[in-house]
Amino acid sequence: MAIPLLSVLAVVLYLAAAGGLARPLLGGGQPLNKSALGLGGAAVLIHAGILLGVHRGALDLHFFAALSLVACVVSALTLMVNLTRPVAALGVIVFPLSALLLAADSFMAPATVPLAMGWQIKLHVTVALLAFSVLSIAAVLAILLAVQERALRHRHFGPWLRALPPLTLTESLLFRLIGAGFVLLTFTLLTGALFVGDLFGQHLIHKTVLSIIAWLVFGALLFGRWRYGWRGRRAVNLTLVGMGVLLLAFFGTKAVLELILHRTA
């Protein structure tokens, strides 16, 4: 089957999975979580196959290819989270975004060739990808946490609120993901310091500085949680600030370099 047809199929499956997960959140209907997650799993597998086929089994870090790769990894992690801690609303947000980013890479992006890289840089990039993906899910959970707290404060008890997991479970999962993402981000910075030779020549100085700022934000949040019991709005705000800085580090600088300045990031 041609890549465009596979891309359309994966997009349809992502959207169908999101629709199935959204049913009890919006209308209070019977949950379709198992079927929806099955559709999401099929979409992720097809998405991964497309990435392997289009980008020749290599890590293609050009802008649209990198976004599609991150979307695939985030969707896979969303499925894994739902196996142990059912948070259907994650898929409602993540799967449509994955469909959009896959479609952009398949139908809008120019053809690209993956850059050659040694195993050291591949290790650095893989860890960075995992760190960004885990912290992305944490950011989505932070948004859900903020919405939950606001609804409870104003006593808006709609079907969607009852379908979400308890507030304490969402918060606990949030900090577990931030902890895991912080460890991965630390390893990302360490491997970058060891294996990346010329930050200025490779246009990586802005990315490095922003990544360090994000690392400090998440580190401060984890320390505040451990030492002072930070939670609620403060935890949400710091999570979103850290993720915003990390988004600029990973894709803001890449967008400027590739789409505006037409340089390879």
Short mmCIF file of C-alpha atoms in Angstrom, two decimals:
data_model
loop_
_atom_site.label_atom_id
_atom_site.label_comp_id
_atom_site.label_asym_id
_atom_site.label_seq_id
_atom_site.Cartn_x
_atom_site.Cartn_y
_atom_site.Cartn_z
CA MET A 1 0.00 0.00 0.00
CA ALA A 2 1.37 3.44 -0.94
CA ILE A 3 2.60 5.75 1.79
CA PRO A 4 -0.13 8.39 1.18
CA LEU A 5 -2.86 5.75 1.66
CA LEU A 6 -1.19 4.47 4.82
CA SER A 7 -0.97 8.04 6.10
CA VAL A 8 -4.69 8.60 5.48
CA LEU A 9 -5.48 5.30 7.25
CA ALA A 10 -3.37 6.24 10.28
CA VAL A 11 -5.00 9.68 10.45
CA VAL A 12 -8.47 8.11 10.34
CA LEU A 13 -7.52 5.61 13.06
CA TYR A 14 -6.09 8.36 15.28
CA LEU A 15 -9.28 10.39 14.94
CA ALA A 16 -11.49 7.35 15.51
CA ALA A 17 -9.51 6.49 18.64
CA ALA A 18 -9.89 10.04 19.94
CA GLY A 19 -13.62 9.95 19.21
CA GLY A 20 -14.05 6.67 21.08
CA LEU A 21 -12.18 8.00 24.11
CA ALA A 22 -14.11 11.28 24.02
CA ARG A 23 -17.54 9.63 24.07
CA PRO A 24 -17.91 9.28 27.86
CA LEU A 25 -16.11 12.59 28.42
CA LEU A 26 -18.61 14.56 26.33
CA GLY A 27 -21.93 12.79 26.45
CA GLY A 28 -21.74 10.32 29.29
CA GLY A 29 -22.13 7.34 26.95
CA GLN A 30 -20.68 3.92 27.56
CA PRO A 31 -16.85 3.92 27.61
CA LEU A 32 -15.17 2.54 24.50
CA ASN A 33 -11.68 2.71 25.98
CA LYS A 34 -10.46 -0.76 25.01
CA SER A 35 -11.65 -0.47 21.42
CA ALA A 36 -10.41 3.12 21.15
CA LEU A 37 -7.00 2.27 22.54
CA GLY A 38 -6.84 -0.64 20.10
CA LEU A 39 -7.48 1.78 17.23
CA GLY A 40 -4.86 4.11 18.67
CA GLY A 41 -2.37 1.24 18.85
CA ALA A 42 -2.99 0.38 15.20
CA ALA A 43 -2.51 4.04 14.26
CA VAL A 44 0.81 4.18 16.13
CA LEU A 45 2.08 1.03 14.40
CA ILE A 46 1.15 2.36 10.96
CA HIS A 47 2.65 5.74 11.86
CA ALA A 48 5.92 4.08 12.90
CA GLY A 49 5.94 2.07 9.67
CA ILE A 50 5.47 5.25 7.63
CA LEU A 51 8.38 6.93 9.43
CA LEU A 52 10.61 3.92 8.79
CA GLY A 53 9.60 3.80 5.13
CA VAL A 54 9.70 7.49 4.27
CA HIS A 55 12.85 8.30 6.23
CA ARG A 56 14.66 5.09 5.31
CA GLY A 57 14.80 3.73 8.86
CA ALA A 58 17.00 6.64 9.95
CA LEU A 59 16.50 9.47 12.42
CA ASP A 60 15.36 12.37 10.25
CA LEU A 61 15.50 15.52 12.38
CA HIS A 62 14.22 18.01 9.84
CA PHE A 63 11.34 20.11 11.17
CA PHE A 64 8.23 18.26 9.97
CA ALA A 65 9.84 14.83 10.19
CA ALA A 66 10.92 15.50 13.76
CA LEU A 67 7.42 16.69 14.72
CA SER A 68 5.90 13.53 13.24
CA LEU A 69 8.42 11.35 15.07
CA VAL A 70 7.68 13.07 18.39
CA ALA A 71 3.94 12.66 17.76
CA CYS A 72 4.39 8.92 17.20
CA VAL A 73 6.44 8.49 20.38
CA VAL A 74 4.03 10.61 22.46
CA SER A 75 1.08 8.55 21.18
CA ALA A 76 2.88 5.31 22.05
CA LEU A 77 3.62 6.61 25.55
CA THR A 78 -0.02 7.66 25.90
CA LEU A 79 -1.07 4.07 25.21
CA MET A 80 1.44 2.81 27.79
CA VAL A 81 0.19 5.25 30.43
CA ASN A 82 -3.40 4.11 29.84
CA LEU A 83 -2.44 0.48 30.45
CA THR A 84 -1.64 1.25 34.10
CA ARG A 85 -3.39 4.55 34.86
CA PRO A 86 -6.51 5.02 32.70
CA VAL A 87 -6.52 8.65 31.57
CA ALA A 88 -8.68 8.62 28.46
CA ALA A 89 -8.53 12.40 28.13
CA LEU A 90 -4.84 12.12 27.25
CA GLY A 91 -5.74 10.33 24.02
CA VAL A 92 -8.48 12.82 23.26
CA ILE A 93 -5.81 15.53 23.08
CA VAL A 94 -2.77 13.58 21.86
CA PHE A 95 -4.26 11.48 19.05
CA PRO A 96 -5.76 14.36 16.99
CA LEU A 97 -2.45 16.26 17.30
CA SER A 98 -0.61 13.17 16.10
CA ALA A 99 -3.00 12.90 13.15
CA LEU A 100 -2.35 16.54 12.27
CA LEU A 101 1.44 16.27 12.51
CA LEU A 102 1.51 13.02 10.53
CA ALA A 103 -0.61 14.62 7.80
CA ALA A 104 1.69 17.66 7.72
CA ASP A 105 4.77 15.48 7.33
CA SER A 106 3.15 13.25 4.72
CA PHE A 107 1.38 15.83 2.54
CA MET A 108 2.89 19.27 3.21
CA ALA A 109 6.57 18.80 4.04
CA PRO A 110 9.26 18.87 1.34
CA ALA A 111 11.25 15.71 0.77
CA THR A 112 14.25 15.47 3.12
CA VAL A 113 17.24 13.22 3.53
CA PRO A 114 18.30 12.15 7.05
CA LEU A 115 21.67 13.54 8.06
CA ALA A 116 24.43 11.05 8.77
CA MET A 117 25.27 10.80 12.47
CA GLY A 118 27.40 8.58 14.67
CA TRP A 119 26.08 6.36 17.44
CA GLN A 120 26.95 8.99 20.05
CA ILE A 121 24.72 11.60 18.47
CA LYS A 122 22.00 8.99 17.85
CA LEU A 123 22.09 8.18 21.57
CA HIS A 124 21.86 11.87 22.45
CA VAL A 125 18.97 12.44 20.05
CA THR A 126 17.06 9.34 21.21
CA VAL A 127 17.28 10.33 24.87
CA ALA A 128 16.28 13.91 24.00
CA LEU A 129 13.29 12.59 22.05
CA LEU A 130 12.16 10.47 25.01
CA ALA A 131 12.64 13.37 27.46
CA PHE A 132 10.59 15.73 25.29
CA SER A 133 7.86 13.13 24.79
CA VAL A 134 7.51 12.25 28.49
CA LEU A 135 7.42 15.90 29.51
CA SER A 136 4.89 16.61 26.74
CA ILE A 137 2.51 14.11 28.31
CA ALA A 138 3.17 15.71 31.70
CA ALA A 139 2.20 19.08 30.21
CA VAL A 140 -1.09 17.65 28.89
CA LEU A 141 -1.78 16.17 32.32
CA ALA A 142 -1.05 19.57 33.90
CA ILE A 143 -3.69 21.14 31.66
CA LEU A 144 -6.19 18.42 32.63
CA LEU A 145 -5.32 18.96 36.29
CA ALA A 146 -5.96 22.69 35.99
CA VAL A 147 -9.30 22.09 34.28
CA GLN A 148 -10.29 19.56 36.95
CA GLU A 149 -9.41 21.89 39.81
CA ARG A 150 -11.26 24.79 38.24
CA ALA A 151 -14.38 22.67 37.62
CA LEU A 152 -14.38 21.34 41.18
CA ARG A 153 -13.88 24.83 42.59
CA HIS A 154 -16.88 26.12 40.64
CA ARG A 155 -18.91 22.91 41.18
CA HIS A 156 -19.27 22.10 37.48
CA PHE A 157 -19.85 18.36 37.66
CA GLY A 158 -20.39 17.43 34.03
CA PRO A 159 -20.08 13.91 32.55
CA TRP A 160 -16.55 14.68 31.33
CA LEU A 161 -15.41 15.51 34.86
CA ARG A 162 -16.77 12.23 36.26
CA ALA A 163 -14.98 10.33 33.50
CA LEU A 164 -11.59 11.73 34.52
CA PRO A 165 -9.50 9.92 37.15
CA PRO A 166 -9.43 11.29 40.72
CA LEU A 167 -7.51 14.53 41.18
CA THR A 168 -4.93 12.90 43.43
CA LEU A 169 -4.21 10.19 40.84
CA THR A 170 -3.75 12.77 38.08
CA GLU A 171 -1.38 14.78 40.27
CA SER A 172 0.59 11.71 41.31
CA LEU A 173 0.99 10.61 37.68
CA LEU A 174 1.99 14.16 36.73
CA PHE A 175 4.92 14.21 39.15
CA ARG A 176 6.02 10.71 38.22
CA LEU A 177 6.21 11.75 34.59
CA ILE A 178 8.04 14.97 35.46
CA GLY A 179 10.53 12.98 37.53
CA ALA A 180 11.16 10.54 34.67
CA GLY A 181 11.37 13.38 32.15
CA PHE A 182 13.81 15.29 34.36
CA VAL A 183 16.13 12.29 34.55
CA LEU A 184 15.99 11.88 30.77
CA LEU A 185 16.56 15.60 30.25
CA THR A 186 19.57 15.46 32.56
CA PHE A 187 20.99 12.60 30.51
CA THR A 188 20.26 14.59 27.35
CA LEU A 189 22.34 17.53 28.59
CA LEU A 190 25.15 15.23 29.71
CA THR A 191 25.34 13.38 26.38
CA GLY A 192 25.17 16.72 24.57
CA ALA A 193 28.11 18.02 26.59
CA LEU A 194 30.08 14.85 25.86
CA PHE A 195 29.27 14.26 22.20
CA VAL A 196 28.35 17.60 20.57
CA GLY A 197 31.54 19.27 19.41
CA ASP A 198 30.71 22.77 18.12
CA LEU A 199 27.59 24.40 19.59
CA PHE A 200 28.01 27.62 17.60
CA GLY A 201 28.96 26.01 14.32
CA GLN A 202 26.02 23.60 14.51
CA HIS A 203 23.56 26.35 15.54
CA LEU A 204 22.89 24.61 18.87
CA ILE A 205 23.76 27.30 21.41
CA HIS A 206 20.18 28.64 21.68
CA LYS A 207 18.80 25.12 21.97
CA THR A 208 21.32 24.31 24.71
CA VAL A 209 20.64 27.45 26.75
CA LEU A 210 16.87 26.98 26.55
CA SER A 211 17.18 23.29 27.47
CA ILE A 212 19.21 24.22 30.56
CA ILE A 213 16.56 26.78 31.57
CA ALA A 214 13.84 24.13 31.19
CA TRP A 215 15.95 21.70 33.24
CA LEU A 216 16.23 24.31 36.02
CA VAL A 217 12.46 24.91 35.98
CA PHE A 218 11.60 21.22 36.25
CA GLY A 219 14.32 20.71 38.85
CA ALA A 220 12.94 23.58 40.94
CA LEU A 221 9.43 22.10 40.67
CA LEU A 222 10.58 18.67 41.84
CA PHE A 223 12.59 20.19 44.71
CA GLY A 224 9.61 22.32 45.73
CA ARG A 225 7.36 19.27 45.65
CA TRP A 226 9.79 17.28 47.82
CA ARG A 227 10.69 20.08 50.24
CA TYR A 228 7.57 22.23 50.42
CA GLY A 229 4.81 20.01 49.02
CA TRP A 230 4.10 22.20 45.99
CA ARG A 231 0.97 21.19 44.12
CA GLY A 232 -2.08 22.61 42.39
CA ARG A 233 -1.78 25.83 40.41
CA ARG A 234 1.92 26.34 41.17
CA ALA A 235 2.77 22.86 39.88
CA VAL A 236 0.65 23.38 36.77
CA ASN A 237 2.17 26.77 36.00
CA LEU A 238 5.77 25.59 36.43
CA THR A 239 5.12 22.49 34.33
CA LEU A 240 3.70 24.55 31.49
CA VAL A 241 6.49 27.15 31.73
CA GLY A 242 9.13 24.41 31.63
CA MET A 243 7.45 22.70 28.70
CA GLY A 244 7.05 26.00 26.85
CA VAL A 245 10.77 26.69 27.16
CA LEU A 246 11.57 23.13 26.09
CA LEU A 247 9.28 23.49 23.08
CA LEU A 248 11.18 26.60 22.06
CA ALA A 249 14.46 24.74 22.56
CA PHE A 250 13.49 21.73 20.46
CA PHE A 251 11.28 23.23 17.76
CA GLY A 252 11.30 27.02 18.06
CA THR A 253 14.94 27.35 17.06
CA LYS A 254 14.55 24.58 14.46
CA ALA A 255 11.58 26.38 12.88
CA VAL A 256 13.53 29.64 12.63
CA LEU A 257 16.62 27.96 11.19
CA GLU A 258 14.88 25.71 8.67
CA LEU A 259 11.71 27.54 7.69
CA ILE A 260 12.93 31.13 7.84
CA LEU A 261 16.72 31.06 7.47
CA HIS A 262 16.75 27.84 5.40
CA ARG A 263 19.61 26.30 7.36
CA THR A 264 19.87 22.77 8.69
CA ALA A 265 19.42 22.63 12.49
#
